[in-house]
GROMACS .gro file of C-alpha atoms in nm:
model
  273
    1UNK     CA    1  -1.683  -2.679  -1.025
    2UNK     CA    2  -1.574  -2.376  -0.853
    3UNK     CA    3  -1.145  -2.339  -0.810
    4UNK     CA    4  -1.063  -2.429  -0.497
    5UNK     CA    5  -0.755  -2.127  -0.405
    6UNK     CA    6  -0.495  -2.291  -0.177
    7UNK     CA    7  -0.187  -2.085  -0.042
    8UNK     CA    8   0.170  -2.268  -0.125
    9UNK     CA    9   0.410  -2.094   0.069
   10UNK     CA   10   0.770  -2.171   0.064
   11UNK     CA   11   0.743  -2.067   0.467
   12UNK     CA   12   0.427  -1.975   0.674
   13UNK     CA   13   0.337  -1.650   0.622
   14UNK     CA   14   0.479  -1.508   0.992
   15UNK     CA   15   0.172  -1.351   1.225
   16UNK     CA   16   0.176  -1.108   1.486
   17UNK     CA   17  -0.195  -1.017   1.643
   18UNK     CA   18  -0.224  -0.718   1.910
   19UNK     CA   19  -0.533  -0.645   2.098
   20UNK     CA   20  -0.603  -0.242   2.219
   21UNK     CA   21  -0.955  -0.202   2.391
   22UNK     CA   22  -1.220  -0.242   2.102
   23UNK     CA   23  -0.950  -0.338   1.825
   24UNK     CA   24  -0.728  -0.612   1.697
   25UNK     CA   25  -0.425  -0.557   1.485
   26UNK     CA   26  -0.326  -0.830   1.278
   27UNK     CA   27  -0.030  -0.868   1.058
   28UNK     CA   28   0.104  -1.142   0.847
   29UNK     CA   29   0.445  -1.127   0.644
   30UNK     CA   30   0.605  -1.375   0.411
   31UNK     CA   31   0.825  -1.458   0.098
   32UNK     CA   32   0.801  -1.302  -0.254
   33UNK     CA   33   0.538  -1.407  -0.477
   34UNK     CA   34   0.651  -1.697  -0.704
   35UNK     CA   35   0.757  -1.597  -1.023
   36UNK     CA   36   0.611  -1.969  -1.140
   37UNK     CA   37   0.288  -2.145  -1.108
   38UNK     CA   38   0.300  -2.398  -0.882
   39UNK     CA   39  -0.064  -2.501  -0.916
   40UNK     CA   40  -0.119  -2.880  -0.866
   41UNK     CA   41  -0.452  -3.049  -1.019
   42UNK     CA   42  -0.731  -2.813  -0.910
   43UNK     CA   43  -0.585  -2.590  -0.703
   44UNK     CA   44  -0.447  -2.249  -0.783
   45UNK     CA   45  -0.158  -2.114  -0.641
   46UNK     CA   46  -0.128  -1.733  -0.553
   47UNK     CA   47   0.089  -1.679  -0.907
   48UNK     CA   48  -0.205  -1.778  -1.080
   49UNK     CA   49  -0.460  -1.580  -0.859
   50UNK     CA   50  -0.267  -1.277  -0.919
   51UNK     CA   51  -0.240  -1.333  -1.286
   52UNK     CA   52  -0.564  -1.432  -1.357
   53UNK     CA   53  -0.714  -1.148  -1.117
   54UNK     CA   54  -0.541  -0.818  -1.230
   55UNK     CA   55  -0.538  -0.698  -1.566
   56UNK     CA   56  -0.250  -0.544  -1.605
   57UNK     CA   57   0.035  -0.739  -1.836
   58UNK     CA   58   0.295  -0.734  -1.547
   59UNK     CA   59   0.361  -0.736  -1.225
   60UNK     CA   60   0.581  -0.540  -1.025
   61UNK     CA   61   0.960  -0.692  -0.980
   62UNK     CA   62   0.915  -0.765  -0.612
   63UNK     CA   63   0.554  -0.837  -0.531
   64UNK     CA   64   0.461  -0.941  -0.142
   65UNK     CA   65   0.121  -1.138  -0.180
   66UNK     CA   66   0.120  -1.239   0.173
   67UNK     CA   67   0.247  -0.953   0.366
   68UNK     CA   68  -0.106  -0.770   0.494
   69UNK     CA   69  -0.242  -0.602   0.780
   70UNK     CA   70  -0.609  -0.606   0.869
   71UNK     CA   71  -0.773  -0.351   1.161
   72UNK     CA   72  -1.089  -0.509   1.338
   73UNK     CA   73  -1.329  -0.358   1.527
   74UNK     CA   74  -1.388  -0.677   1.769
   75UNK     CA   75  -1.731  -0.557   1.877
   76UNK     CA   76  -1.906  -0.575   1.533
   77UNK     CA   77  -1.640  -0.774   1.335
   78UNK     CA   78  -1.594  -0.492   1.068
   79UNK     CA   79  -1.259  -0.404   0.954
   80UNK     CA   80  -0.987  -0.243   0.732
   81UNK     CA   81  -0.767  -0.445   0.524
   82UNK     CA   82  -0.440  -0.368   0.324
   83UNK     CA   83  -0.328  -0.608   0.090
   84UNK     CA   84  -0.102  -0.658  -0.204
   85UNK     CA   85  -0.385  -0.804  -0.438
   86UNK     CA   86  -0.635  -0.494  -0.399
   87UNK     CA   87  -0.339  -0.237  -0.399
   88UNK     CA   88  -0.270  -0.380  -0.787
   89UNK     CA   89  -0.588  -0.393  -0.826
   90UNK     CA   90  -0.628  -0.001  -0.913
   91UNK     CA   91  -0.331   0.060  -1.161
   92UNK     CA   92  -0.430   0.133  -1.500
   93UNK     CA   93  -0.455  -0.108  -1.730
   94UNK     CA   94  -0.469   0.057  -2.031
   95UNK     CA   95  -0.306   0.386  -2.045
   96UNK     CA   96   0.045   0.464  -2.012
   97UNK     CA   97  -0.012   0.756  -1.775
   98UNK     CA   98   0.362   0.890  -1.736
   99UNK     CA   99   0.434   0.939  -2.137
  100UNK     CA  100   0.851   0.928  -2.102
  101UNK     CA  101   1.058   0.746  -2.307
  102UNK     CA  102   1.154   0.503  -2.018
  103UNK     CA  103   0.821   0.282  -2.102
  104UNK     CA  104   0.993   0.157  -2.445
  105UNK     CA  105   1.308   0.067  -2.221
  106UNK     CA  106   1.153  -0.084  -1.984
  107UNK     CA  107   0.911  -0.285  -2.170
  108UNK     CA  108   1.201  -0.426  -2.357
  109UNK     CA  109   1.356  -0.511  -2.035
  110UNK     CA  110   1.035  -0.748  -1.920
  111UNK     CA  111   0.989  -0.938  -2.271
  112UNK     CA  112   1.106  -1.269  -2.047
  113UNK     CA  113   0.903  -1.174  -1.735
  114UNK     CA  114   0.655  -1.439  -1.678
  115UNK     CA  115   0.393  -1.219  -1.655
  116UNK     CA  116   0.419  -1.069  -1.929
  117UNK     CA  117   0.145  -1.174  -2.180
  118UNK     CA  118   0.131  -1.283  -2.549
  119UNK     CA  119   0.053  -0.909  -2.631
  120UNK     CA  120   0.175  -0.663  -2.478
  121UNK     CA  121  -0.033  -0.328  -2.419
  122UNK     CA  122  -0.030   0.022  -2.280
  123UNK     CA  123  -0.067   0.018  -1.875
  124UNK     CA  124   0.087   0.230  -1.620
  125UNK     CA  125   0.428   0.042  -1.567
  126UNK     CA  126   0.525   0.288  -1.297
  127UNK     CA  127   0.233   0.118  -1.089
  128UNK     CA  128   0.083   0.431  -0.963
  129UNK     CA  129  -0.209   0.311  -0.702
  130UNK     CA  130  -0.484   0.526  -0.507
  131UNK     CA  131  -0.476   0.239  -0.255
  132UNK     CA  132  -0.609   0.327   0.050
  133UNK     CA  133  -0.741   0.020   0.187
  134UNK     CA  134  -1.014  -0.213   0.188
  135UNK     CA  135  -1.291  -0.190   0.395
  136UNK     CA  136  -1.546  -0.436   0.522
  137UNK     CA  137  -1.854  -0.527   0.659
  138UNK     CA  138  -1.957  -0.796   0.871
  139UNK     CA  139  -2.348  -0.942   0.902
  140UNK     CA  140  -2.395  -0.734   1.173
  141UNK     CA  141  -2.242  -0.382   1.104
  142UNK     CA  142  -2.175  -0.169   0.809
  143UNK     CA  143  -1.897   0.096   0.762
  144UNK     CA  144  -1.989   0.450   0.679
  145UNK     CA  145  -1.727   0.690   0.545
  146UNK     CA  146  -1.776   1.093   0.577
  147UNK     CA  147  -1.583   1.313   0.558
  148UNK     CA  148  -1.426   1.526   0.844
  149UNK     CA  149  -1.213   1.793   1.082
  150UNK     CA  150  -1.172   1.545   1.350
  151UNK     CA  151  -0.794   1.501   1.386
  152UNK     CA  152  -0.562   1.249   1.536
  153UNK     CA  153  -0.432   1.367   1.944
  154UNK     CA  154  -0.117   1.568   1.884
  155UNK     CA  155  -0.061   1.582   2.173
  156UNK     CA  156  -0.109   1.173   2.270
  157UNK     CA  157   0.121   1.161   1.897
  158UNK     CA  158   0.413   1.296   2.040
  159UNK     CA  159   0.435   1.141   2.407
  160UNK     CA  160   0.719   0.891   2.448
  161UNK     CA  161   0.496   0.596   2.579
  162UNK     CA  162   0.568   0.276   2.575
  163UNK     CA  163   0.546   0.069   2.204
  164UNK     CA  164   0.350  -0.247   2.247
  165UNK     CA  165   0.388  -0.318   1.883
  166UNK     CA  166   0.573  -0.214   1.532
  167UNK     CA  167   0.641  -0.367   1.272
  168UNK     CA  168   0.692  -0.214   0.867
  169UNK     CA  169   0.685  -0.407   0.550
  170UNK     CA  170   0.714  -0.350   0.142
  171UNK     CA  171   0.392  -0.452  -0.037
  172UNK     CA  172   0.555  -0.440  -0.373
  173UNK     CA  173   0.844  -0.236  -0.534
  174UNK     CA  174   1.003  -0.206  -0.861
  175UNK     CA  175   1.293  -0.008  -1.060
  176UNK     CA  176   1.119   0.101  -1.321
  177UNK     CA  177   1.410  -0.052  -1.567
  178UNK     CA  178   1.648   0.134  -1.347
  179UNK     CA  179   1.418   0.411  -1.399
  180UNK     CA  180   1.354   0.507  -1.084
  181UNK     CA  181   1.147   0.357  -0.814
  182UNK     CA  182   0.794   0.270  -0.745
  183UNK     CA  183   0.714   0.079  -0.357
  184UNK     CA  184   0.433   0.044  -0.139
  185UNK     CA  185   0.551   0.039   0.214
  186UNK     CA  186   0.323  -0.022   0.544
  187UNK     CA  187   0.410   0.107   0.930
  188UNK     CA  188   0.187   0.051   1.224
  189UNK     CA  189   0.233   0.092   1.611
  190UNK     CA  190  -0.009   0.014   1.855
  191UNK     CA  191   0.070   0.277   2.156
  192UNK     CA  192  -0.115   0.183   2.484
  193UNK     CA  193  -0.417   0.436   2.412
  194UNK     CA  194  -0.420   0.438   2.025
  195UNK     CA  195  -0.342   0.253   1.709
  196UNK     CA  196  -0.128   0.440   1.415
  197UNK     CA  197  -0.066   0.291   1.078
  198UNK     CA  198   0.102   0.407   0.781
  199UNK     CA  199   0.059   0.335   0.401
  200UNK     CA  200   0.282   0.498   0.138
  201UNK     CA  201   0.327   0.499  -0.188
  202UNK     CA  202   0.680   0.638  -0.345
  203UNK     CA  203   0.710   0.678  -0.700
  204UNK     CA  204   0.985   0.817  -0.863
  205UNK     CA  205   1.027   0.859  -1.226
  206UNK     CA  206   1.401   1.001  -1.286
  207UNK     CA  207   1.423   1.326  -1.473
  208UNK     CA  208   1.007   1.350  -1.468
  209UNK     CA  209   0.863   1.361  -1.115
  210UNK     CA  210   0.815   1.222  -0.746
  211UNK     CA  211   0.502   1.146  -0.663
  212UNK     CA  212   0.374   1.002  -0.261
  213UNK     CA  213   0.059   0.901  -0.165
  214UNK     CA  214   0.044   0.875   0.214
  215UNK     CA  215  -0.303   0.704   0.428
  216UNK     CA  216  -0.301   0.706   0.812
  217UNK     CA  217  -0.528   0.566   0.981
  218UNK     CA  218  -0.579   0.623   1.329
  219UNK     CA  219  -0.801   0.480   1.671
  220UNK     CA  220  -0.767   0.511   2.016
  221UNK     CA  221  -0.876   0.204   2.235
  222UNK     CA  222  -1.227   0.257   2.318
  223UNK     CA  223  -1.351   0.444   1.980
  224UNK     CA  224  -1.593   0.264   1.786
  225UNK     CA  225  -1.456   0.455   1.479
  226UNK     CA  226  -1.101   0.548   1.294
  227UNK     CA  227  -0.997   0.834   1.145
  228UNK     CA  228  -0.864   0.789   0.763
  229UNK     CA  229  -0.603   1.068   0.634
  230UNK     CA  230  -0.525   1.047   0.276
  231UNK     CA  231  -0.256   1.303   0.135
  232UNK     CA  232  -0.134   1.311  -0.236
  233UNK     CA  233   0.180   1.494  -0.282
  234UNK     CA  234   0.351   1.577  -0.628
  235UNK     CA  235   0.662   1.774  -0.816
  236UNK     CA  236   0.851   1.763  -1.140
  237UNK     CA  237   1.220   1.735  -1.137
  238UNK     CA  238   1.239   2.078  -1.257
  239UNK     CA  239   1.022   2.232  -0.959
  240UNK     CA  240   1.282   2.057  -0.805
  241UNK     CA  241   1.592   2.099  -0.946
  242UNK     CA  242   1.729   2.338  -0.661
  243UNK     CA  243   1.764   2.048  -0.420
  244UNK     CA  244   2.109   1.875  -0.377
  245UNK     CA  245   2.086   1.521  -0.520
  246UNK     CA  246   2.106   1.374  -0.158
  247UNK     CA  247   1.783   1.556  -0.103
  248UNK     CA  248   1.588   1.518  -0.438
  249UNK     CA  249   1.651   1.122  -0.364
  250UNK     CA  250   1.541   1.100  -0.010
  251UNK     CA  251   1.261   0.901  -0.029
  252UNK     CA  252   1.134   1.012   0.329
  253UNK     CA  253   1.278   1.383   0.329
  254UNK     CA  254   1.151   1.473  -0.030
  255UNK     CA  255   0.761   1.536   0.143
  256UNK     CA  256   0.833   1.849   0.277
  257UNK     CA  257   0.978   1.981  -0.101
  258UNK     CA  258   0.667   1.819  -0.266
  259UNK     CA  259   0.299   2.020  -0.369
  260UNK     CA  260   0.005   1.906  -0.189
  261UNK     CA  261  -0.234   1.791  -0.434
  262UNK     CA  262  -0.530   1.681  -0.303
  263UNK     CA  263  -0.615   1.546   0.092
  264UNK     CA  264  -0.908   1.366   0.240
  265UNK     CA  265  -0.970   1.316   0.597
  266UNK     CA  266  -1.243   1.100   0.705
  267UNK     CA  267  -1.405   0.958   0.985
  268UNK     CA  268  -1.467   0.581   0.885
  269UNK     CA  269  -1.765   0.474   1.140
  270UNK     CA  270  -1.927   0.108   1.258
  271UNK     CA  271  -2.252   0.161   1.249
  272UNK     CA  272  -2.559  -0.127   1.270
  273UNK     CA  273  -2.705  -0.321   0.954
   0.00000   0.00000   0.00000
């Protein structure tokens, strides 16, 4: 018989849902995950789901399973998702990627987690993700993704109009043993002509490099379409070892100091089954 999954919140999970034109914006924001399982008879609790789901031996020290944001297209049901779970779901499991001597130190520092399994192994314990969201269909309508040099409005960007919504959150973030720092963040505001969201992942690894993968995603009210921006942005600490300390550790301010790696804009499109 199939495992019935059933949420156990300390709290419910807080909701906010914003309509613009031919889109919804829903978020929901909670408590940490457990750091126990609370599972009673045959139901699983979301310590177990997340254990038994990813692969990886640990999790990261402050992991938000219920904080999400999902973007649907009303019209054809089809939407974008970002959650905690699928975010994890894309860090290595079996190479240490970032060979420092901080992984020893910090995998002596997690022998009690309760994640941790029997046998340890190599992963990525800085928790590096290419996370960009999830996207998906309904019975009606599929998504197509191409790529594109449609940009978002500048000018509609930088009016001063009135915010309907905002709201940011932390989808996980840890140390790194004291280490340095590894978080997934989420920002969205709904404007009264478009939507603009913001996913971001900082990772700094002290005395090795900053790394920050940034995704907007961006709609105005009446498109049937959003447009997906994807930037990777990477230095060492010794391309960067001009900066004054108060810059090298501004999580925000580094970007403009960083190499752009790689960047894909595309035009994510509803389109019928």
């Amino acid at each position: 018989m199939a495992v019935r999954v059933k949420e156990l919140p300390i709290r419910p999970a807080v909701e906010n849902q914003t309509n613009l034109g031919s889109w919804a914006l829903l978020t929901t924001q909670s408590h940490i995950l457990r750091s126990q399982c609370k599972c009673n008879g045959n139901v699983q609790c979301n310590h177990c789901l997340y254990c038994h789901t990813l692969k990886i031996p640990d999790l990261p020290e402050m992991t938000f399973d219920r904080n999400t944001l999902t973007l649907t297209h009303t019209k054809s049901g089809c939407k974008i998702h970002l959650n905690t779970l699928d975010a994890l779901k894309l860090v290595d499991d079996k190479q240490d990627l970032i060979k420092v001597s901080y992984s020893e130190e910090w995998l002596a520092k997690r022998q009690d987690s309760s994640h941790i399994k029997n046998t340890p192994k190599p992963f990525d314990w800085t928790f590096s993700t290419a996370y960009s969201g999830t996207l998906v269909d309904s019975s009606s309508h599929k998504i197509s993704v191409n790529a594109t040099t449609e940009e978002p409005d500048r000018e509609k960007l930088m009016r001063r109009d009135k915010i309907l919504y905002h709201t940011e959150f932390v989808m996980f973030e840890d140390e790194l043993a004291d280490n340095g720092s590894s978080k997934l963040i989420v920002k969205c505001r709904v404007m009264p002509t478009f939507v603009l969201i913001l996913m971001r992942h900082y990772l700094r690894v002290d005395k090795v490099m900053i790394r920050v993968q940034e995704t907007r995603i961006y709609c105005e009210d009446n498109w049937d379409y959003f447009l997906r921006d994807v930037t990777l942005r990477e230095a060492s600490f010794n391309e960067l070892k001009h900066l004054q300390t108060s810059v090298l550790y501004d999580e925000w301010g580094i970007n403009e100091h960083l190499r752009v790696l790689k960047r894909d804009l595309d035009k994510v499109c509803i389109e019928n089954c």
